[in-house]
XYZ file of C-alpha atoms in Angstrom:
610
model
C -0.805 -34.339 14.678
C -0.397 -31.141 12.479
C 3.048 -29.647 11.903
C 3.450 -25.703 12.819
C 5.707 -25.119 9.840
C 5.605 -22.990 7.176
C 4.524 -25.748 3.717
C 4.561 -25.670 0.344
C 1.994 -27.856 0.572
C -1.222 -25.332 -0.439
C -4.557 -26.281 1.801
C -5.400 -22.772 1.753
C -6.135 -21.615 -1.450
C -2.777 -19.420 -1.158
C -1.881 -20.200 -4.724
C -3.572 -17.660 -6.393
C -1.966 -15.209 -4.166
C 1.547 -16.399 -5.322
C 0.699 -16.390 -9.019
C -0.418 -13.006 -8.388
C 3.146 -12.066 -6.878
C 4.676 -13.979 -9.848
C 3.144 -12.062 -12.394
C 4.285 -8.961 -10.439
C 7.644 -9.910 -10.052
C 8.059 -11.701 -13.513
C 7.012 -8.340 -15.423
C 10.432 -6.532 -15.906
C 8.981 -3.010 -15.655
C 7.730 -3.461 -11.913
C 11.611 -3.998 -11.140
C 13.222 -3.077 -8.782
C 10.466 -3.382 -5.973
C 9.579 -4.045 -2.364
C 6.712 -6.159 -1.736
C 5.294 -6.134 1.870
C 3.169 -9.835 2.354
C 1.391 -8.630 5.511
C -0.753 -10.608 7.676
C -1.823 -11.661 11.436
C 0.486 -14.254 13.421
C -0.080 -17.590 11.987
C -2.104 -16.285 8.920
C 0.113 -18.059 5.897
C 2.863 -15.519 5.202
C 5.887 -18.181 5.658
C 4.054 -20.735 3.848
C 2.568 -18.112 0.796
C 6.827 -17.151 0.095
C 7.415 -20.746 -0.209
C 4.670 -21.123 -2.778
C 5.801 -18.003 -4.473
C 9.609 -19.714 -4.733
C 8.174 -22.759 -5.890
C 6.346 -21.216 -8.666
C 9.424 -18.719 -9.649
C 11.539 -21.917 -9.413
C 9.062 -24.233 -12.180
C 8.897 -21.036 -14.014
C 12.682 -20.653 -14.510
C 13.102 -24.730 -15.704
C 10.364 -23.817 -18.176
C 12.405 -21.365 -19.667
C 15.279 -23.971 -19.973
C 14.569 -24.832 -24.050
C 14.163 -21.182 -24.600
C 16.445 -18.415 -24.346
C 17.511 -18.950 -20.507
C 16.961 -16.482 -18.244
C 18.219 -17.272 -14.700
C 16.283 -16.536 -11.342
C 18.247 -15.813 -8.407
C 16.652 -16.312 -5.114
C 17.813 -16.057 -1.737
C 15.973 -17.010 1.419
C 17.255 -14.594 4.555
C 16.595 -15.364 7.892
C 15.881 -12.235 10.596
C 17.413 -14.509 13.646
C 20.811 -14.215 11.824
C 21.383 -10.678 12.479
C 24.081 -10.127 14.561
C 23.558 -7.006 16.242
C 22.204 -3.676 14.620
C 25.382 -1.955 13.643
C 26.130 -5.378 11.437
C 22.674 -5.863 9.994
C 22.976 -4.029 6.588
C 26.123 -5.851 5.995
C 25.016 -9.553 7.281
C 21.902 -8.826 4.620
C 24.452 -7.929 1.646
C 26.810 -10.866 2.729
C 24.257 -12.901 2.487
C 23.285 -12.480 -1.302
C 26.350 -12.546 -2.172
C 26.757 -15.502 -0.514
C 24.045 -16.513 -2.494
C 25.394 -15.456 -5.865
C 28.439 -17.009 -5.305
C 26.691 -20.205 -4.779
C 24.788 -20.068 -8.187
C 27.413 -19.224 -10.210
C 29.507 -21.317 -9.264
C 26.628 -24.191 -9.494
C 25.983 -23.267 -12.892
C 29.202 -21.766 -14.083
C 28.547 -23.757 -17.696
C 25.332 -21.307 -18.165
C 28.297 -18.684 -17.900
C 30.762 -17.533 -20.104
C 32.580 -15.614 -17.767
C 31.825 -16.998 -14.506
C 35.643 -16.462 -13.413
C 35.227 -12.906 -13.651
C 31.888 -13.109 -11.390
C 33.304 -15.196 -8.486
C 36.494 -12.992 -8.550
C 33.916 -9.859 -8.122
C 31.613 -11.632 -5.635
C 34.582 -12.587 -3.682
C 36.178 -9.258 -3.483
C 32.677 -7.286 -2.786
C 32.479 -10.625 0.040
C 35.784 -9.682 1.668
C 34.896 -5.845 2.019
C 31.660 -6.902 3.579
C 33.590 -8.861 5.816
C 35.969 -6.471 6.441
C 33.960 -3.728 7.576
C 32.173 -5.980 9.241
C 35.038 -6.636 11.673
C 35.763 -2.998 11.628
C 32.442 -3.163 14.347
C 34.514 -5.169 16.748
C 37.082 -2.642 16.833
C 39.625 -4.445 14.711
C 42.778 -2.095 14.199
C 44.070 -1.259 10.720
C 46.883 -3.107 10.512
C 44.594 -6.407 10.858
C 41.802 -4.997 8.659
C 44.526 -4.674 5.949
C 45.596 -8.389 6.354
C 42.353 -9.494 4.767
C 42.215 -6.913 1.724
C 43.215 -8.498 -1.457
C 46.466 -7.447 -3.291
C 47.019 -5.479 -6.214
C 47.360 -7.775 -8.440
C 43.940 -9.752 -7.640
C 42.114 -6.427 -8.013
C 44.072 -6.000 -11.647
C 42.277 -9.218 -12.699
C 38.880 -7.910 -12.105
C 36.730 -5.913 -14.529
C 36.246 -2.355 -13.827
C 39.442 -2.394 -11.501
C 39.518 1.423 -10.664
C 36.086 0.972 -9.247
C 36.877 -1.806 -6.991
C 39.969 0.250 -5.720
C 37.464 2.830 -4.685
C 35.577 0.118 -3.016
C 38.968 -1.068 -1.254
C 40.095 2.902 0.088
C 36.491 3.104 1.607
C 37.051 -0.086 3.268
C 40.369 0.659 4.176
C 38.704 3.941 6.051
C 36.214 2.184 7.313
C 33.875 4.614 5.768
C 30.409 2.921 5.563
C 27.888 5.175 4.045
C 30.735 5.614 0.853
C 31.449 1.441 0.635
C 27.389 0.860 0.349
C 27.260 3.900 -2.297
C 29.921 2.024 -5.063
C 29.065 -1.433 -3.499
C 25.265 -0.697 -4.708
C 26.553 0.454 -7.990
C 29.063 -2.477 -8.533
C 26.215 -5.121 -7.373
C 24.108 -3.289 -10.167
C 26.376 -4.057 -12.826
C 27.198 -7.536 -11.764
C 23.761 -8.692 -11.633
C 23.270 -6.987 -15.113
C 26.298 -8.408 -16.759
C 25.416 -11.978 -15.374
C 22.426 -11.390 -16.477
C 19.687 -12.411 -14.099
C 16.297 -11.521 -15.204
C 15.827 -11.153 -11.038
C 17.478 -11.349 -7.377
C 14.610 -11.983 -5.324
C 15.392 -11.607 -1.516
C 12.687 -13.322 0.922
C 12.935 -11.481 4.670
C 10.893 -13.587 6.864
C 10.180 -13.759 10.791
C 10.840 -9.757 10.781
C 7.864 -9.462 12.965
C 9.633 -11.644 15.718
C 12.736 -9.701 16.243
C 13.437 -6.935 18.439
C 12.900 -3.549 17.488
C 16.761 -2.583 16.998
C 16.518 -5.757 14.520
C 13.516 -4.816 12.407
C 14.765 -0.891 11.517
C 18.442 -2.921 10.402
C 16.821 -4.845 8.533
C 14.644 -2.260 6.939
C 17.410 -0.336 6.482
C 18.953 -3.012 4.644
C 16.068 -3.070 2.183
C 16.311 0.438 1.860
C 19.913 0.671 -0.037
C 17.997 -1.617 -2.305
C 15.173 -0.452 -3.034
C 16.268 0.999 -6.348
C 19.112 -1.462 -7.389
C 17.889 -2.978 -10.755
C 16.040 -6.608 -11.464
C 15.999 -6.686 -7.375
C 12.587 -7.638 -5.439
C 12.340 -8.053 -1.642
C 9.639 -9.822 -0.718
C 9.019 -8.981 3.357
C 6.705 -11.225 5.847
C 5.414 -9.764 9.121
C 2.377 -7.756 10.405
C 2.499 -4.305 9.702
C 1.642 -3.066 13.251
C 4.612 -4.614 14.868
C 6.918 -3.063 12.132
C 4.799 0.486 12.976
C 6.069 -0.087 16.734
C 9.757 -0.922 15.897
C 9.698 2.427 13.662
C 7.958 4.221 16.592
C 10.498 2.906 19.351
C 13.560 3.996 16.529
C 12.587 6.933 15.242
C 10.538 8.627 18.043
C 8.770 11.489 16.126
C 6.520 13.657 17.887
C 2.476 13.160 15.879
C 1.521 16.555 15.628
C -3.016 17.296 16.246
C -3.551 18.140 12.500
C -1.599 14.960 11.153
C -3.767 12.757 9.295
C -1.447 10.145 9.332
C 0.904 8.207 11.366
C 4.933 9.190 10.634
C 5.729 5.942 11.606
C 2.816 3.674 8.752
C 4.179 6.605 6.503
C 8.266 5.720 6.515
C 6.846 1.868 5.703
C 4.908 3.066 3.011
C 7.763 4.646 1.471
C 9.887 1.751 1.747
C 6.773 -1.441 0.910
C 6.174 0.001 -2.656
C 3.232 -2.859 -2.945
C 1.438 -3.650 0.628
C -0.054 -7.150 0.223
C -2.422 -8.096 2.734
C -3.978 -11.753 3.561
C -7.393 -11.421 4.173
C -9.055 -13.513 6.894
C -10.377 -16.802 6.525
C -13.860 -17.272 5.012
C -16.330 -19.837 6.720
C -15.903 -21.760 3.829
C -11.925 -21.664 3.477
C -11.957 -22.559 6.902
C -14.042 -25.246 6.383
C -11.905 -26.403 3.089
C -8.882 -26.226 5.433
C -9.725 -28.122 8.090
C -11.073 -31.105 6.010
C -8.076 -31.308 4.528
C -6.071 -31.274 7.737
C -8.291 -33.958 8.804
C -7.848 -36.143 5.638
C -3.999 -35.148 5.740
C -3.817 -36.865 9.237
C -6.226 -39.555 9.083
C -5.318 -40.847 5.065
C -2.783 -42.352 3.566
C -0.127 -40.213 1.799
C -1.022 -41.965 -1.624
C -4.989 -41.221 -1.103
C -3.873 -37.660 0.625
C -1.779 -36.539 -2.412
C -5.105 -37.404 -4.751
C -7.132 -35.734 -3.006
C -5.185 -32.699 -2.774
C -4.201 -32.554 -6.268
C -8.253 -32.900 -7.335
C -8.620 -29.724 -5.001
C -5.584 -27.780 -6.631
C -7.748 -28.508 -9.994
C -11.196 -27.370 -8.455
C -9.750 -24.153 -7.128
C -7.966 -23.051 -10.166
C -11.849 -22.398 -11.518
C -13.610 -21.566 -8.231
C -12.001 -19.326 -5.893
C -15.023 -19.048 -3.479
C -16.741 -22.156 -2.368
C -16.153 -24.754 0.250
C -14.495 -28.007 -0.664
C -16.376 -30.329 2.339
C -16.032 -34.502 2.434
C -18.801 -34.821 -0.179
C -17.070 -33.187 -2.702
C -13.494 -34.765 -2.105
C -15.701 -38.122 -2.073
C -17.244 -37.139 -5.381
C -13.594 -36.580 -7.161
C -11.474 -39.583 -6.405
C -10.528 -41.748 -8.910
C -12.798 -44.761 -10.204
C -12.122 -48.310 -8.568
C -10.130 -46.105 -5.307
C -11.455 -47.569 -2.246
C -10.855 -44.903 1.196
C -12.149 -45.425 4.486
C -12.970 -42.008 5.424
C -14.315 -43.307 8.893
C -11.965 -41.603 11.046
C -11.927 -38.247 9.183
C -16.143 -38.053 9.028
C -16.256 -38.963 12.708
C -14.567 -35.550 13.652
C -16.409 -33.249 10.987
C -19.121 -32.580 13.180
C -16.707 -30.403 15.331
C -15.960 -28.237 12.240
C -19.128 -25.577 12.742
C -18.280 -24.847 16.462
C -14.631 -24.207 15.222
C -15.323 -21.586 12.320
C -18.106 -19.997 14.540
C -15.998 -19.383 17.675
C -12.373 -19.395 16.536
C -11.065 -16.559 14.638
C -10.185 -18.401 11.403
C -6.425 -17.955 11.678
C -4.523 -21.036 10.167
C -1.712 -21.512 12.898
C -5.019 -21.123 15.419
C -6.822 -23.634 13.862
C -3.677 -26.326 13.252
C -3.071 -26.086 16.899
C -6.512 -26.020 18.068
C -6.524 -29.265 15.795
C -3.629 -30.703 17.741
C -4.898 -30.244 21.429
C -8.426 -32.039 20.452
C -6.179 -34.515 18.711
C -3.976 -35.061 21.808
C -6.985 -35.279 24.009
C -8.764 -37.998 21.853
C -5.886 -39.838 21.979
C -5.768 -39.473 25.714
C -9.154 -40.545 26.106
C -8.934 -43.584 23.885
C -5.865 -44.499 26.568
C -7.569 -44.163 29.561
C -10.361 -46.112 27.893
C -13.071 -43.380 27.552
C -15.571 -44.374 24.563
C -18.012 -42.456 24.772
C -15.815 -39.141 24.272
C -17.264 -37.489 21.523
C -15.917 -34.725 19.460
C -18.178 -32.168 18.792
C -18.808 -31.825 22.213
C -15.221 -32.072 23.422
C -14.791 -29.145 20.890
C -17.456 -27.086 22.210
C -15.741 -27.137 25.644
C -12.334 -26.358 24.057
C -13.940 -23.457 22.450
C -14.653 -21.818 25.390
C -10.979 -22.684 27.112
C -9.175 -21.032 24.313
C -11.866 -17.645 24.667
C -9.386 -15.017 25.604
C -12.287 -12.919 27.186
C -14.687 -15.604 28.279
C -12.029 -18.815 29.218
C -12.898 -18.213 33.157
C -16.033 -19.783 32.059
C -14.592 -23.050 30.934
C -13.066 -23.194 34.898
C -16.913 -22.397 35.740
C -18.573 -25.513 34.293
C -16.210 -27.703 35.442
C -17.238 -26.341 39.075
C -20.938 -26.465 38.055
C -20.493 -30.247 36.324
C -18.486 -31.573 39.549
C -20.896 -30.250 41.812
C -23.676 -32.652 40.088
C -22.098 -35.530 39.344
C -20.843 -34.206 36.371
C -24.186 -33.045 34.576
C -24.608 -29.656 34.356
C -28.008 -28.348 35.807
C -28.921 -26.737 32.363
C -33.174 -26.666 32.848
C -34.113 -24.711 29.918
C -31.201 -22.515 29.771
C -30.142 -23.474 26.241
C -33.300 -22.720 24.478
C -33.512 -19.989 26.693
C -30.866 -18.371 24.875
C -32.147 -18.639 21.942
C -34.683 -16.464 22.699
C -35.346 -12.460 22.334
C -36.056 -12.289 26.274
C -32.814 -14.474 26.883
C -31.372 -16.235 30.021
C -33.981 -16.373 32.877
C -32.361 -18.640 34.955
C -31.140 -17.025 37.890
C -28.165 -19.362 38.402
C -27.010 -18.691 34.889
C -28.557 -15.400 33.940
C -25.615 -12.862 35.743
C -22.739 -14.401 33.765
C -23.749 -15.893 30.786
C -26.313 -13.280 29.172
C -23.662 -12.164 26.869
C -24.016 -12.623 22.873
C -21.181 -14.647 22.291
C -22.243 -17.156 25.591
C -25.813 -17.357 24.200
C -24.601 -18.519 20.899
C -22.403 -20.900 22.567
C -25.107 -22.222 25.216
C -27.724 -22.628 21.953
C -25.428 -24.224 19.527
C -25.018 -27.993 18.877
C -24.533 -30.208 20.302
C -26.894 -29.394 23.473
C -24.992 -30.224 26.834
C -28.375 -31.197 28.272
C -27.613 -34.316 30.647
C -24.338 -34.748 28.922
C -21.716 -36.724 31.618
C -18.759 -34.261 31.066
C -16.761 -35.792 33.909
C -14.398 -37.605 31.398
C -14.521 -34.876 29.538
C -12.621 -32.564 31.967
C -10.745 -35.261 32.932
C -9.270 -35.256 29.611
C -9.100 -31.670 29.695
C -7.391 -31.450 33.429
C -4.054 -29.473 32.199
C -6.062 -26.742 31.745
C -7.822 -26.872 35.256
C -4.837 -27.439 37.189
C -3.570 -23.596 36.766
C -4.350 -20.507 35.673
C -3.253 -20.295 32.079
C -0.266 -18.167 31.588
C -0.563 -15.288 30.037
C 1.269 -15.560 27.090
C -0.855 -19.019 26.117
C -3.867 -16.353 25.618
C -2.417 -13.101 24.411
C -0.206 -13.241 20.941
C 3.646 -11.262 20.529
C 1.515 -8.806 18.422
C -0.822 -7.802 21.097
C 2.366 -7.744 23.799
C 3.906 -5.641 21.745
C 0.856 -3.521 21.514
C 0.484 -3.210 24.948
C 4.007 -2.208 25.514
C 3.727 0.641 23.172
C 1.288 1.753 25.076
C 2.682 1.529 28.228
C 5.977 3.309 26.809
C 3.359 6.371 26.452
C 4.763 8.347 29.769
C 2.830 11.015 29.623
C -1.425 11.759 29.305
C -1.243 13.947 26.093
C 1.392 11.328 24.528
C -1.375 8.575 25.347
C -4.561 10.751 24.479
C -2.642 11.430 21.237
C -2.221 8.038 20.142
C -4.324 5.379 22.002
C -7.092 5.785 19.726
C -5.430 5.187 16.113
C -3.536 2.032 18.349
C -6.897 0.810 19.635
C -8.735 1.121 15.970
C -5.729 -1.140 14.194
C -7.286 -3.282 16.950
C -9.981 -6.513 15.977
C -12.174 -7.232 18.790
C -10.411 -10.353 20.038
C -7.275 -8.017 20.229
C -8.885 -5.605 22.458
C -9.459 -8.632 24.664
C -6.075 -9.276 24.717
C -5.184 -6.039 25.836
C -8.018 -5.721 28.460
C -6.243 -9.091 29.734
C -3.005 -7.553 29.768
C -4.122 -4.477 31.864
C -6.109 -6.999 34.516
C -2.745 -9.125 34.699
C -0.749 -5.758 35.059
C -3.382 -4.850 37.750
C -3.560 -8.038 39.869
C 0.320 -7.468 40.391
C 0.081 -3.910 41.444
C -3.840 -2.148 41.604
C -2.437 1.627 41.554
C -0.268 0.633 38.318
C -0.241 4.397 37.222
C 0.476 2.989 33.340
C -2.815 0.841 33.722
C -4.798 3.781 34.883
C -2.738 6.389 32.318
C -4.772 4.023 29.984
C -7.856 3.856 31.245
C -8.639 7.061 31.939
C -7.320 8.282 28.485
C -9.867 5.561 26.658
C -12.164 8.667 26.097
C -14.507 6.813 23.740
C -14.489 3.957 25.702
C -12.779 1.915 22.882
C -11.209 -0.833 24.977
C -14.521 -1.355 27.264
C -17.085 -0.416 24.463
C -20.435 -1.326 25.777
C -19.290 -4.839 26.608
C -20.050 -6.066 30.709
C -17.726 -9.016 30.034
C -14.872 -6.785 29.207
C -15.302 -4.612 32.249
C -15.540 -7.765 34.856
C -12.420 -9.330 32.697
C -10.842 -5.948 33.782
C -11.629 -6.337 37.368
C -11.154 -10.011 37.761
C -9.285 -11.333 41.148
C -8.292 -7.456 41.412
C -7.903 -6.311 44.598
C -10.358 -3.351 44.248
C -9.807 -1.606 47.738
C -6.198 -1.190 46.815
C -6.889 0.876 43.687
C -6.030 4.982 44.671
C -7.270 7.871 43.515
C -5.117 8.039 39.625
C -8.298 5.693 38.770
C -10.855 8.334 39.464
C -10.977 9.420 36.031
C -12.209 5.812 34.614
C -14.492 5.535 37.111
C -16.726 8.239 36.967
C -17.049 7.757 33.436
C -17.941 4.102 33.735
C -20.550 5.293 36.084
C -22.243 8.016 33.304
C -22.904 4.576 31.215
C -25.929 2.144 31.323
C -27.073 1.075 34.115
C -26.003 -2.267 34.399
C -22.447 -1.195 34.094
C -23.268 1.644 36.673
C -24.247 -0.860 39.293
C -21.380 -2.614 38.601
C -18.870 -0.523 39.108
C -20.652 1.129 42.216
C -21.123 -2.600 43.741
C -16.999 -2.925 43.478
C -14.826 -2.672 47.134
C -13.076 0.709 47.077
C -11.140 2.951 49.726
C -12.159 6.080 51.063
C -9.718 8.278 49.015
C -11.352 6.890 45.470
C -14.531 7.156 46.885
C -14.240 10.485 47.503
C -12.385 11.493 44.234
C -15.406 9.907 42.218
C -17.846 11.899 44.637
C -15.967 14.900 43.587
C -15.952 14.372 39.800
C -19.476 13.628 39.930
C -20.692 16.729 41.131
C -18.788 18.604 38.814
């Protein structure tokens, strides 16, 4: 099994992405500055910051024999907001927090490390202070925590921290944050910190409230010296949060969205994690594989001999033969167990989406289900063809299928009557068969009927077996659709009114990949099945003018009408309808072979004609 967590353990090639950061950070002119580390759920961003601490960390000891020049670097976690009011101060509480731990660590390195901690504390107790203010504390209480007169006469700059103590006293926010950022200034220059970095991680899972606090948070920083805030999510979920805050009205000749504008403003450098290549993905899973099934000893060579072959080649594959090709001399590895799954790795980088987290827990089902079948004593389980079923199951659009062969398989003692389906599809003419031909013509299910391994007279009985969790049920939804694309779908559901949906469903559906758009075609039949006249369902049908969540794509449409009761659907639908109609002909007959009641009947008659 494959832990979810972030690592700083790099089987992605991530390393160049953090000596790029590095570099960034490490050059004292591109201080102060607000690096956004964007990316899809589960594509690296946790584990990339780690790498990027690790390296600043092994920079700074380099330094030690030179002229030392500290690193401060603070890790701050988005679950420890406390409520929105609270978040800008919880953020500067917790550097300081932070600063008060190094110094006092290091307070050799220091020659006036007194001073410092008698600073941090004070700037600590108005944070806390005002803080409290939020839950109403009165005066008299607030004043009970203020430090005298005389500890503010043993700080530096003392008139400036009495400032600091009458805007506490007041309660007066907006004026504390003003001389707090100018006192923070000054005490990171006069400890002399080459750079506070600040790590923000796990925005993208907090509520909206949360995400614009924190963001706000970043702002007051932005422009503090020798700072760098280094931010992990996915850019569309912070666009939403800013949309649900701040809800500004898009006007027809804006290029641009308000909402991707205010994040450009405050991510000065937008760094985004490309996909997965076929080959990375191969790289990564081999090295999963090897991780799981080696040794630690013979893991940690191997991974260090493909640290040393990426540093010169950034772009091809690392497979078996070339780990086999760079052990050491005399080193003796059974790579058995990790060869005997490799043959599942082409079905998994040509029908997953090559998202790490995806792939790791992809891994771990199979795993779990080899396991099971070595239990229950099936040996003639193989994995490549386990993997090809799993494929399908984990298909957001096409996973009914998976429910379809095991019908199919059980209903012939567990061989499915193929004939000459699978070369079939590998032909211009396609599927023929008739019992096949209706719902597997698609592209994607005639690349996954032709690859290999064939299924031809292949028992799959134990195969299901193994596989039974996911018969038992319907899969809930949120097992097939990711926070992003809920999130998504409740932006668009939050758009009351046709203009405010014609207006923006398009730039929302374009951010969109394709296996997105499934999600959200998922999330409208699952809205649907519930309620059929679900006027926010139909608000976004009918406003899909260029048909960007259908496209040209049969599958999607049937996904949209699956287990729907069709008859109940009233006349707000009309709209969709009659264009579905004006398209080719077989999604004409389609539509026109669905159950539907006399009223929507008659409303597409009408619009027809027109």
């Amino acid at each position: 099994m494959w832990s979810d967590n972030e690592t700083t353990q790099d089987l992605l090639g991530y390393q160049v992405h953090a000596d790029l950061l590095k570099k960034i950070i490490l050059n004292d002119g591109m201080l102060p500055i607000s690096i956004g580390v964007f990316g899809n759920w589960g594509s690296g961003k946790s584990s990339l910051m780690l790498l990027l601490q690790k390296s600043l960390q092994e920079w700074e000891k380099s330094q030690q024999n030179n002229q030392h020049q500290a690193i401060l670097q603070v890790y701050f976690n988005s679950w420890q907001f406390e409520s929105y009011d609270s978040t800008k101060l919880t953020m500067i509480e917790s550097i300081l927090e932070a600063l008060n731990e190094d110094i006092d660590k290091r307070k050799d390195a220091f020659e006036r490390a007194d001073d410092f901690l008698k600073r941090i504390d004070f700037l600590k107790a108005g944070v806390f202070i005002l803080k409290k203010a939020y839950d109403n504390l009165i005066p008299d209480w607030i004043k009970k925590w203020l430090p005298t007169k005389d500890d503010i006469d043993k700080i530096t700059d003392k008139d400036k921290y009495n400032n600091l103590l009458n805007d506490v006293t007041k309660g007066n926010t907006s004026k504390f944050v003003a001389t707090f950022r100018d006192l923070f200034e000054e005490l990171i220059d006069d400890i002399g910190y080459k750079a506070v970095i600040v790590y923000i991680d796990d925005l993208d899972r907090c509520d909206p409230k949360r995400i614009i606090g924190c963001l706000e948070a970043v702002k007051l920083f932005v422009n503090v010296k020798k700072t760098a805030f280094i931010i992990g999510a996915d850019e569309r979920i912070i666009e939403y949060a800013i949309s649900q805050h701040y809800p500004i009205q898009m006007k027809k000749e804006d290029i641009s969205s308000p909402f991707s504008d205010y994040l450009e403003k405050l991510i000065q450098l937008p760094y985004k994690l490309p996909r997965l290549s076929d080959n990375e993905q191969e790289t990564y899973i081999t090295l999963l594989l090897c991780k799981n099934h080696l040794t630690d000893v013979c893991f940690n060579e191997i991974h260090q001999k493909y640290l040393e072959f990426r540093k010169t080649d950034k772009h091809s594959k690392y497979n078996i033969d070339d780990i086999k090709a760079n052990i050491l001399p005399n080193t003796t590895i059974n790579f058995h167990a990790v060869e005997y799954r490799l043959p599942a790795v082409p079905l998994i980088k040509l029908f997953l989406n090559g998202n790490p987290r995806q792939l790791k827990r992809f891994l771990n089902t199979l795993y779990v289900r080899q396991e099971l079948a070595d239990v229950a004593g099936f040996t003639d389980i193989r994995p490549e063809v386990l993997t090809k079923l799993m494929v399908l199951e984990y298909n957001t659009l096409y996973n009914s299928r998976f429910e379809e062969l095991y019908k199919l398989q059980n209903a012939n003692g567990g061989v499915l009557p193929l004939d000459d389906v699978e070369q079939e599809a590998r032909t211009e003419n396609g599927i023929q068969n008739p019992q096949w031909k209706d719902n597997w013509s698609s592209e994607y299910l005639r690349q996954w009927l032709s690859s290999e391994p064939s299924l031809k007279d292949v028992n799959l009985q134990n195969y299901f077996w193994v596989a039974r969790d996911a018969l038992k049920n319907e899969k809930p939804i949120a097992s097939l659709v990711t926070s992003k694309v809920m999130l998504i779908f409740r932006r668009l559901c939050a758009l009351q009114t046709t203009s405010a949906m014609k207006r923006d469903l398009q730039g929302i559906i374009n951010a969109c990949d394709d296996s997105e758009i499934d999600m959200i075609v998922r999330l409208i039949n699952d809205a649907l099945r519930k309620d059929p006249k679900s006027e926010n369902c139909w608000r976004i049908m009918n406003c899909d003018e260029n048909n960007l969540l259908i496209s040209d794509k049969i599958d999607r449409l049937k996904l949209l009408f699956s287990n729907i009761k069709t008859e109940s659907i009233d006349t707000k639908a009309d709209v969709f309808f009659v264009r579905m109609l004006k398209l080719n002909h077989e999604t004409h007959d389609y539509i026109d072979s669905l159950p539907k009641a006399t009223p929507l009947t008659k409303a597409i008659e009408r619009k027809m004609q027109k």
